[in-house]
Every structure is written in structure tokens, then in C-alpha cells.
């Protein structure tokens, strides 16, 4: 499969790599200022947040620690099931640590709400959220998200870490997946 075959699977490109990087650098600047003088532990949510975490972390001019959790709420479909399962837990004890959860995208917010209550029970010194992308339903979330990146419509998107059945994660842009791919 070459690049033009992949393009046929996309119905609309929402953000290019440059636009995504510009937004992440802006968020990284805010995070750096807010955590000045504090040890920061960024917790990336596998697997979608890999690209976001890498680009955020490389935008910092300071040390930052990273750990990862793998949780699943989607399976291979296109809507959150609401049933969250830990596939890989943190290797770090986050008690008394300043923790920033790094997500790829928030849709219903079910995944993050679950993760926040799970991590809060481990008694971190602080716990904040950062997401690269947000869909309209996220506005109804009970949990406040301090660092929010780019808005997307209520459509199933792929690229920049986001997959459909484990494909398209390595696309540099974020795009709506054409319905013919999953219908
Ligand atoms: N590939 C895509 N994954 C998506 C999309 N919208 C959400 N997600 C994944 O689900 C969780 C969060 O969902 P939520 O409904 O619980 O907020 C998110 O971290 C992604 O991994 C999408 O459009 N494409
Ligand atoms: Mg995710």
C-alpha cells in the first residue's frame, strides 16, 4: 500500500503536522511555566498518545519523567465502550508526585474520568490533564482538562497516533476516516 492508497481512506484532513506541532509547543510552554521548580511526571496513555507525548516532551527545555499506562475502551470499533480495562499499569509510584496525564483525544470523556479516579486513589501531589485533541462531547465531562489542544468534529479520526484497527497511527496529519473503510 502506498501513500495515495492511504489518502483514499481519508475523507477530510483536519490538521497538518505543522499545525499540530505548533499547538503542542504552545501547550509545552504553558506546562513548563506552570511546573517550574517541580518534578513533573508525564503519564502517557498507550497507545494513541505516543506521538503527542514524544512531541510535547521534546518541546521542553527541562527534564521530564515519562511513564505509560495502557488502557482500552474502544476495542476495534469506532465508539467508546465505556468499559475501561488496564492492559499495562504504571511502573512508577505516583504518591506525592506531580502527575500530568497525556492523552491523544477526548471524545465522551469516559476513559479519562475513569483514569483520573484511578490515579487520584494513589494520592499524587497534583494531577492534571493534557489532550492534543478534543471532540464536542468532551465539554460535558465532569473532570476539568487544564491543557487542551485542537478541536475536532464528532467524527472518527485517525493519524498522529490515532488508529483504526491498529492502522493509520503513523500518519502525520489527523483526518476523518472515510466511512467505506469501516462500514
Ligand atoms: N482512533 C480514534 N480513537 C478515538 C477517537 N475518539 C476517541 N478515541 C479513543 O478513545 C479514547 C477516549 O475516548 P472517550 O470517549 O472515552 O473520551 C481516546 O483516548 C482514544 O484512544 C477517534 O475519533 N479516533
Ligand atoms: Mg487515548
CSV table of C-alpha atoms and ligand atoms in Angstrom, one decimal:
chain,number,residue,atom,x,y,z
A,1,UNK,CA,0.0,0.0,0.0
A,2,UNK,CA,1.5,3.4,-0.9
A,3,UNK,CA,0.7,6.9,0.3
A,4,UNK,CA,-2.0,7.5,-2.3
A,5,UNK,CA,-3.9,4.3,-1.2
A,6,UNK,CA,-3.9,5.6,2.4
A,7,UNK,CA,-5.2,9.0,1.2
A,8,UNK,CA,-8.2,7.3,-0.4
A,9,UNK,CA,-9.2,6.1,3.1
A,10,UNK,CA,-9.4,9.7,4.4
A,11,UNK,CA,-12.4,11.9,3.8
A,12,UNK,CA,-11.0,15.2,5.3
A,13,UNK,CA,-7.7,16.3,6.7
A,14,UNK,CA,-8.3,18.5,9.8
A,15,UNK,CA,-4.8,19.3,10.9
A,16,UNK,CA,-1.4,19.0,9.3
A,17,UNK,CA,1.7,18.0,11.2
A,18,UNK,CA,2.9,21.7,11.4
A,19,UNK,CA,-0.4,22.8,12.9
A,20,UNK,CA,-0.3,20.0,15.5
A,21,UNK,CA,3.3,20.7,16.4
A,22,UNK,CA,2.6,24.5,16.8
A,23,UNK,CA,-0.2,23.7,19.2
A,24,UNK,CA,1.8,21.2,21.2
A,25,UNK,CA,4.7,23.7,21.5
A,26,UNK,CA,2.3,26.3,22.9
A,27,UNK,CA,1.0,23.8,25.4
A,28,UNK,CA,4.5,22.7,26.3
A,29,UNK,CA,5.4,26.4,27.1
A,30,UNK,CA,2.4,26.7,29.4
A,31,UNK,CA,3.2,23.4,31.1
A,32,UNK,CA,6.9,24.4,31.6
A,33,UNK,CA,5.9,27.6,33.3
A,34,UNK,CA,3.2,26.0,35.5
A,35,UNK,CA,5.6,23.3,36.7
A,36,UNK,CA,8.7,25.5,37.2
A,37,UNK,CA,10.6,24.2,40.2
A,38,UNK,CA,8.6,21.0,40.4
A,39,UNK,CA,9.4,17.5,39.3
A,40,UNK,CA,7.0,16.5,36.6
A,41,UNK,CA,5.9,13.0,35.8
A,42,UNK,CA,4.0,12.8,32.5
A,43,UNK,CA,1.8,9.7,32.1
A,44,UNK,CA,1.1,8.8,28.5
A,45,UNK,CA,-2.0,6.7,27.7
A,46,UNK,CA,-1.0,4.0,25.3
A,47,UNK,CA,-1.1,3.5,22.5
A,48,UNK,CA,-2.6,6.7,21.0
A,49,UNK,CA,-0.7,9.2,23.0
A,50,UNK,CA,2.8,8.1,21.9
A,51,UNK,CA,3.2,10.8,19.2
A,52,UNK,CA,1.8,13.5,21.4
A,53,UNK,CA,4.0,12.6,24.4
A,54,UNK,CA,7.1,12.5,22.2
A,55,UNK,CA,6.5,15.9,20.6
A,56,UNK,CA,5.4,17.5,23.9
A,57,UNK,CA,8.4,16.2,25.8
A,58,UNK,CA,10.8,17.3,23.1
A,59,UNK,CA,9.4,20.8,23.2
A,60,UNK,CA,10.5,21.2,26.8
A,61,UNK,CA,13.8,22.8,27.7
A,62,UNK,CA,13.8,20.9,31.1
A,63,UNK,CA,14.0,17.4,32.4
A,64,UNK,CA,10.8,15.5,32.4
A,65,UNK,CA,10.0,11.9,33.5
A,66,UNK,CA,7.7,9.8,31.5
A,67,UNK,CA,5.7,6.7,32.3
A,68,UNK,CA,2.9,4.8,30.4
A,69,UNK,CA,-0.4,3.2,31.1
A,70,UNK,CA,-2.2,1.1,28.5
A,71,UNK,CA,-5.9,1.1,28.9
A,72,UNK,CA,-8.6,0.1,26.4
A,73,UNK,CA,-12.1,1.4,25.9
A,74,UNK,CA,-12.7,1.1,22.2
A,75,UNK,CA,-11.8,-2.4,21.0
A,76,UNK,CA,-11.6,-2.3,17.2
A,77,UNK,CA,-14.9,-0.3,16.8
A,78,UNK,CA,-15.3,3.5,16.4
A,79,UNK,CA,-17.2,4.4,19.7
A,80,UNK,CA,-16.0,4.2,23.3
A,81,UNK,CA,-17.5,1.1,25.0
A,82,UNK,CA,-17.3,2.8,28.4
A,83,UNK,CA,-15.7,-0.4,29.8
A,84,UNK,CA,-12.1,0.5,30.7
A,85,UNK,CA,-9.6,-2.2,31.2
A,86,UNK,CA,-5.9,-1.8,32.4
A,87,UNK,CA,-3.6,-3.6,30.0
A,88,UNK,CA,-0.4,-2.1,31.4
A,89,UNK,CA,-0.1,-0.3,34.7
A,90,UNK,CA,2.5,2.4,35.7
A,91,UNK,CA,6.0,1.3,36.7
A,92,UNK,CA,6.2,4.5,38.9
A,93,UNK,CA,4.8,5.0,42.4
A,94,UNK,CA,3.0,8.3,41.9
A,95,UNK,CA,2.3,9.0,45.6
A,96,UNK,CA,3.3,12.7,46.3
A,97,UNK,CA,4.3,13.2,42.6
A,98,UNK,CA,3.1,16.0,40.3
A,99,UNK,CA,1.4,14.0,37.6
A,100,UNK,CA,0.2,15.1,34.2
A,101,UNK,CA,-1.9,12.7,32.2
A,102,UNK,CA,-1.2,13.0,28.4
A,103,UNK,CA,-4.0,11.9,26.1
A,104,UNK,CA,-4.4,11.8,22.4
A,105,UNK,CA,-8.1,12.7,22.2
A,106,UNK,CA,-11.1,13.1,24.4
A,107,UNK,CA,-14.5,12.1,23.0
A,108,UNK,CA,-17.1,11.1,25.6
A,109,UNK,CA,-14.5,11.6,28.4
A,110,UNK,CA,-15.3,8.2,29.9
A,111,UNK,CA,-11.8,7.0,29.6
A,112,UNK,CA,-10.2,10.0,31.3
A,113,UNK,CA,-12.8,10.2,34.0
A,114,UNK,CA,-12.0,6.6,34.9
A,115,UNK,CA,-8.3,7.2,34.7
A,116,UNK,CA,-8.5,10.3,36.9
A,117,UNK,CA,-10.3,8.5,39.7
A,118,UNK,CA,-7.9,5.5,39.4
A,119,UNK,CA,-4.8,7.7,39.7
A,120,UNK,CA,-6.3,10.0,42.4
A,121,UNK,CA,-6.7,7.0,44.6
A,122,UNK,CA,-2.9,6.6,44.5
A,123,UNK,CA,-2.5,10.1,46.2
A,124,UNK,CA,-0.4,12.1,43.8
A,125,UNK,CA,0.7,15.7,45.0
A,126,UNK,CA,-1.2,17.0,42.0
A,127,UNK,CA,-3.0,15.6,38.9
A,128,UNK,CA,-3.7,17.5,35.7
A,129,UNK,CA,-4.8,16.5,32.2
A,130,UNK,CA,-3.5,17.4,28.8
A,131,UNK,CA,-5.0,16.3,25.5
A,132,UNK,CA,-3.9,17.0,21.9
A,133,UNK,CA,-7.4,16.8,20.5
A,134,UNK,CA,-10.9,17.3,21.8
A,135,UNK,CA,-14.4,16.4,20.4
A,136,UNK,CA,-17.6,18.4,21.2
A,137,UNK,CA,-18.9,15.9,23.8
A,138,UNK,CA,-15.9,16.4,26.0
A,139,UNK,CA,-17.5,19.7,27.1
A,140,UNK,CA,-19.9,17.6,29.1
A,141,UNK,CA,-17.1,16.0,31.1
A,142,UNK,CA,-17.1,16.4,34.8
A,143,UNK,CA,-13.3,16.3,35.0
A,144,UNK,CA,-11.6,19.6,34.0
A,145,UNK,CA,-8.9,19.4,31.4
A,146,UNK,CA,-6.2,22.0,32.0
A,147,UNK,CA,-4.3,21.8,28.7
A,148,UNK,CA,-6.5,21.4,25.7
A,149,UNK,CA,-5.1,21.3,22.1
A,150,UNK,CA,-7.1,21.3,18.9
A,151,UNK,CA,-10.8,20.9,18.4
A,152,UNK,CA,-12.2,18.2,16.1
A,153,UNK,CA,-15.8,17.4,14.9
A,154,UNK,CA,-17.8,14.5,16.2
A,155,UNK,CA,-16.3,12.1,13.6
A,156,UNK,CA,-14.0,9.1,13.8
A,157,UNK,CA,-10.5,10.4,13.1
A,158,UNK,CA,-7.1,8.7,12.5
A,159,UNK,CA,-3.5,9.7,12.4
A,160,UNK,CA,-0.9,11.2,14.7
A,161,UNK,CA,-1.1,8.2,17.0
A,162,UNK,CA,-4.8,7.5,16.5
A,163,UNK,CA,-5.7,4.2,14.8
A,164,UNK,CA,-8.4,2.2,13.3
A,165,UNK,CA,-7.8,-1.5,14.0
A,166,UNK,CA,-4.1,-0.6,14.6
A,167,UNK,CA,-3.6,1.1,11.3
A,168,UNK,CA,-3.1,4.8,10.4
A,169,UNK,CA,-1.2,5.7,13.6
A,170,UNK,CA,1.8,6.7,11.6
A,171,UNK,CA,0.0,9.3,9.5
A,172,UNK,CA,1.5,12.8,10.2
A,173,UNK,CA,-1.9,14.6,9.9
A,174,UNK,CA,-5.2,14.0,11.7
A,175,UNK,CA,-8.1,13.1,9.3
A,176,UNK,CA,-11.6,11.8,9.3
A,177,UNK,CA,-11.6,8.1,8.2
A,178,UNK,CA,-13.8,7.6,5.2
A,179,UNK,CA,-16.9,5.5,6.1
A,180,UNK,CA,-16.2,3.0,3.3
A,181,UNK,CA,-13.2,1.7,5.4
A,182,UNK,CA,-15.3,0.6,8.4
A,183,UNK,CA,-18.9,0.2,7.0
B,1,LIG,N1,-8.8,6.4,16.5
B,1,LIG,C1,-9.6,7.1,17.3
B,1,LIG,N2,-9.7,6.9,18.6
B,1,LIG,C2,-10.5,7.7,19.3
B,1,LIG,C3,-11.4,8.6,18.7
B,1,LIG,N3,-12.1,9.2,19.7
B,1,LIG,C4,-11.7,8.6,20.8
B,1,LIG,N4,-10.8,7.7,20.6
B,1,LIG,C5,-10.1,6.8,21.6
B,1,LIG,O1,-10.8,6.7,22.7
B,1,LIG,C6,-10.2,7.3,23.8
B,1,LIG,C7,-11.1,8.3,24.6
B,1,LIG,O2,-12.5,8.1,24.3
B,1,LIG,P1,-13.6,8.6,25.3
B,1,LIG,O3,-14.9,8.5,24.5
B,1,LIG,O4,-13.5,7.7,26.5
B,1,LIG,O5,-13.2,10.1,25.6
B,1,LIG,C8,-9.1,8.1,23.3
B,1,LIG,O6,-8.0,8.2,24.2
B,1,LIG,C9,-8.8,7.4,22.0
B,1,LIG,O7,-7.8,6.4,22.3
B,1,LIG,C10,-11.3,8.8,17.3
B,1,LIG,O8,-12.0,9.6,16.7
B,1,LIG,N5,-10.4,8.1,16.6
B,2,LIG,MG1,-6.2,7.6,24.0
